[in-house]
PDB file of C-alpha atoms in Angstrom:
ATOM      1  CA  UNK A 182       6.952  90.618 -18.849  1.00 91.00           C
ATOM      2  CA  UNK A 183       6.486  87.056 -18.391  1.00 90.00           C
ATOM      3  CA  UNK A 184       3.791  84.528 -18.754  1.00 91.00           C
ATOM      4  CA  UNK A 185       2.814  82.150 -16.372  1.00 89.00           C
ATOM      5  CA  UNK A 186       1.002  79.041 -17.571  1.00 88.00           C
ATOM      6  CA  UNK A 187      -1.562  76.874 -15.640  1.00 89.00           C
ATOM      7  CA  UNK A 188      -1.826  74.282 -18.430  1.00 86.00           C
ATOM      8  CA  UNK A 189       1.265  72.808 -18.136  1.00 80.00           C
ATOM      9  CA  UNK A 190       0.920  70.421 -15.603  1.00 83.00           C
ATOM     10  CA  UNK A 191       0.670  67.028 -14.916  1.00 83.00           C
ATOM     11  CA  UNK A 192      -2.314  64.657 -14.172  1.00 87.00           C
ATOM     12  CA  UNK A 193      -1.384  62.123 -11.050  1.00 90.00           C
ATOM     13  CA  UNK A 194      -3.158  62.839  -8.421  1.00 92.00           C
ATOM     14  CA  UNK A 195      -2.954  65.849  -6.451  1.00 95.00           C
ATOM     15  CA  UNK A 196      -0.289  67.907  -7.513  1.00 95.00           C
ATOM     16  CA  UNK A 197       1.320  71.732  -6.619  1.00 95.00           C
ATOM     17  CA  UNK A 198       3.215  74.378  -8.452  1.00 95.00           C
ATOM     18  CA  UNK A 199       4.217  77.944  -7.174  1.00 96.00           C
ATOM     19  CA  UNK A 200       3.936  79.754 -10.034  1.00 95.00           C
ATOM     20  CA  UNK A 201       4.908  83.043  -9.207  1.00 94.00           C
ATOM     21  CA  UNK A 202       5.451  85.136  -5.503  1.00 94.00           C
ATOM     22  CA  UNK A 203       5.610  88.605  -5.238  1.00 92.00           C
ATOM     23  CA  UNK A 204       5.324  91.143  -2.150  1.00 90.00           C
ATOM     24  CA  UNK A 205       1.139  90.400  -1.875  1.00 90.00           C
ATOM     25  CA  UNK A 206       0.756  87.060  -2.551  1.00 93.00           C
ATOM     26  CA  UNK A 207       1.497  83.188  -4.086  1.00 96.00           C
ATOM     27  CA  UNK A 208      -0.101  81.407  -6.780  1.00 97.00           C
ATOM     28  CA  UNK A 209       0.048  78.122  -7.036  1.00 97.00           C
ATOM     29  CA  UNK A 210      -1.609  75.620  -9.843  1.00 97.00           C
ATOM     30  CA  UNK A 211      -3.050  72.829  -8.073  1.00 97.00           C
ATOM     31  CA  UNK A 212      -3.318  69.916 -10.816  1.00 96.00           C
ATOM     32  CA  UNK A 213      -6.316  67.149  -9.513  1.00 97.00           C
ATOM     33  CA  UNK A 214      -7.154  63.765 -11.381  1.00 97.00           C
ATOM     34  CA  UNK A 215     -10.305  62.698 -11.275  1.00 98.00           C
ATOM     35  CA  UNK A 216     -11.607  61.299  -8.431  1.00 98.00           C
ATOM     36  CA  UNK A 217      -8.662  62.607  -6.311  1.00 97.00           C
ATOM     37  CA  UNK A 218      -9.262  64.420  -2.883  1.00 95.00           C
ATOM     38  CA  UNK A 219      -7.386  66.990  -0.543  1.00 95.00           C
ATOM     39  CA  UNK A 220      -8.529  65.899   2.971  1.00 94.00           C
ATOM     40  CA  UNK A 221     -10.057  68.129   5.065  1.00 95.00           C
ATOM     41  CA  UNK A 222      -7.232  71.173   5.852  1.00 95.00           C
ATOM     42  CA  UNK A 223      -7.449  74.935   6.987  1.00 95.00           C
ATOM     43  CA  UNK A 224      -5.316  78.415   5.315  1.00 96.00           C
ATOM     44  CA  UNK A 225      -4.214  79.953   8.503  1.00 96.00           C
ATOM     45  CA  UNK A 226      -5.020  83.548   6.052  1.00 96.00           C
ATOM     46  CA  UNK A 227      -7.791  84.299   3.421  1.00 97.00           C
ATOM     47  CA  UNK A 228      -7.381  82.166   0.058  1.00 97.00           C
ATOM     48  CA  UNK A 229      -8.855  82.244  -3.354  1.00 98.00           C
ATOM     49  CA  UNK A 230      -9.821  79.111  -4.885  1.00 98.00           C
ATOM     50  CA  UNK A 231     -10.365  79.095  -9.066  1.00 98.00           C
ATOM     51  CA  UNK A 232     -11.248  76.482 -11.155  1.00 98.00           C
ATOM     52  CA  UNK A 233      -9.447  77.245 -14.430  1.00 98.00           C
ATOM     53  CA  UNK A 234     -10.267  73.721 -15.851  1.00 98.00           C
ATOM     54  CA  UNK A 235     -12.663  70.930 -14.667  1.00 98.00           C
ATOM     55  CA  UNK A 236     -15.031  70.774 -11.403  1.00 99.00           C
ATOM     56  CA  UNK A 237     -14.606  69.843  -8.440  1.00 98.00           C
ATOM     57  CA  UNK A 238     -16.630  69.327  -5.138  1.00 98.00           C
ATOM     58  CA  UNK A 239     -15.605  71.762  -2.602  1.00 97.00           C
ATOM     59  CA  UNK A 240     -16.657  71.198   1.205  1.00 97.00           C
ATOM     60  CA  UNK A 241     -16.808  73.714   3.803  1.00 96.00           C
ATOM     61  CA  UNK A 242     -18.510  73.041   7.585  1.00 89.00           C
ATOM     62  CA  UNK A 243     -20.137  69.885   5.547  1.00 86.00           C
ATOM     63  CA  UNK A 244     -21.816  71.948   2.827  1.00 95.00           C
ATOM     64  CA  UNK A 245     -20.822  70.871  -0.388  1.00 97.00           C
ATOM     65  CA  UNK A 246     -21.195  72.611  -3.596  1.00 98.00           C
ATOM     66  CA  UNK A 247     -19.975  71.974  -7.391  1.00 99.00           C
ATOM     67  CA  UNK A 248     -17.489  74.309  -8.777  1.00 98.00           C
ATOM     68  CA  UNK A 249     -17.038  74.324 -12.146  1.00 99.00           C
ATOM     69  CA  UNK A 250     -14.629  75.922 -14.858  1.00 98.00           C
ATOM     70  CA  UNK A 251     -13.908  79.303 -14.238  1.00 98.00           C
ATOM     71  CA  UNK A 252     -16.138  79.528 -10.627  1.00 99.00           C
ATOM     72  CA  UNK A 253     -14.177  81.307  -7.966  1.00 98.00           C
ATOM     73  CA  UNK A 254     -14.989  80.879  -3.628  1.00 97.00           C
ATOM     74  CA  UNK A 255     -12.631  82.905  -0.920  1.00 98.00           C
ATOM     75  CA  UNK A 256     -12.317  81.696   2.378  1.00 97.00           C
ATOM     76  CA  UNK A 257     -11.656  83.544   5.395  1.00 97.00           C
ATOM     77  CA  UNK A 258      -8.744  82.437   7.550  1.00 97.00           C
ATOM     78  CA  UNK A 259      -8.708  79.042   9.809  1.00 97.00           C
ATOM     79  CA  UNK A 260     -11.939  77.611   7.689  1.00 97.00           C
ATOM     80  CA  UNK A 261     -11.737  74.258   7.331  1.00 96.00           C
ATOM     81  CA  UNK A 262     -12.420  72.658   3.910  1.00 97.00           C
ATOM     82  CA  UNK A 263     -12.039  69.784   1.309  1.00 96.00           C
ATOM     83  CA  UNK A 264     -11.482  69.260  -2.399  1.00 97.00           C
ATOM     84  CA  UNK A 265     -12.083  66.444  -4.501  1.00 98.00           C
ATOM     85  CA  UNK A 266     -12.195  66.478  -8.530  1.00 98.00           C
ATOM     86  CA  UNK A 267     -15.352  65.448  -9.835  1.00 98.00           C
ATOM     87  CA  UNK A 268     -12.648  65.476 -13.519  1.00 98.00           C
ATOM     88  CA  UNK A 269      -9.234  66.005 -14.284  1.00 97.00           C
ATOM     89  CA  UNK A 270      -8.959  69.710 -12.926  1.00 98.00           C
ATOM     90  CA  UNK A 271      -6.823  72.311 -12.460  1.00 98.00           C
ATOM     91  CA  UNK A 272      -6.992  75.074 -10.037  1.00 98.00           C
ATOM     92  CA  UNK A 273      -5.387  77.968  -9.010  1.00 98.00           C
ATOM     93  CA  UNK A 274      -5.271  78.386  -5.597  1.00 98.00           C
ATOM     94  CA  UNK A 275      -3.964  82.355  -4.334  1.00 98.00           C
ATOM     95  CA  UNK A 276      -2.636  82.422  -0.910  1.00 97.00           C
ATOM     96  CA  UNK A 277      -1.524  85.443   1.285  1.00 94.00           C
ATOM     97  CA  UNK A 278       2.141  86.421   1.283  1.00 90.00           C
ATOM     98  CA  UNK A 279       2.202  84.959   5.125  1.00 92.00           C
ATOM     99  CA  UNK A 280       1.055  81.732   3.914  1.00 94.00           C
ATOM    100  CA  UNK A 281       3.782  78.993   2.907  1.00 93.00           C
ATOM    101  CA  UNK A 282       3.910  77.291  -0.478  1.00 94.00           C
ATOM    102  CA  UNK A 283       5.648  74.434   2.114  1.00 94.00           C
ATOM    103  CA  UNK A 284       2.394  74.168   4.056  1.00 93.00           C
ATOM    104  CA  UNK A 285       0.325  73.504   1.055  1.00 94.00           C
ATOM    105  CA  UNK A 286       2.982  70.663   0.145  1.00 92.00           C
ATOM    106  CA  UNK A 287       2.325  68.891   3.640  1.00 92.00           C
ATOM    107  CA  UNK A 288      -1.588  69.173   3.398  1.00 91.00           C
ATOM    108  CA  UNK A 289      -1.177  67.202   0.078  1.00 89.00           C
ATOM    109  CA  UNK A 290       0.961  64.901   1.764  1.00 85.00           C
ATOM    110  CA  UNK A 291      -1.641  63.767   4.083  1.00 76.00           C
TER     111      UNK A 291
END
């Protein structure tokens, strides 16, 4: 059995873990300092987005809505969406097995 901890992490910017893969899917702890942003991006599968700690503003087709600690949204595939941290905030962020850990890397990269 092993543990997998979300609260290590580091506050500078926008950053990504993979903190564990098996045969169904990735999760990743996204780590977001306030005020930071992931510009607008698409999951070319379904993903689960959790705020463990913080809030942050989450955009979809222009609507934008608060999410705060422990609130939860799923997206379909191919919908486009932004992030930005209304706090230091971290996130974990469950992608399909088909989805790349690599892909996530780029969209922060943009």
């Amino acid at each position: 059995m092993q543990i997998y901890k979300f609260n290590k992490t580091e506050f500078n910017g926008v950053n990504a873990k993979l903190l564990y893969e098996d045969k169904f899917s990735k999760e990743i702890c996204l780590s977001m300092t306030k005020n930071s942003f992931m510009k607008e991006h698409f999951a070319p599968n379904p993903i689960k987005i959790h705020v463990l700690k913080g809030s942050v503003e989450f955009c979809v087709y222009n609507e934008k809505v608060i999410l705060n600690e422990l609130d939860m949204i799923a997206l379909g595939s191919m919908v486009k969406h932004s992030l930005k941290a209304n706090e230091d905030s971290i996130i974990r962020l469950s992608l399909s097995l088909n989805d790349t850990f690599s892909r996530v890397k780029e969209v922060l990269n943009k």
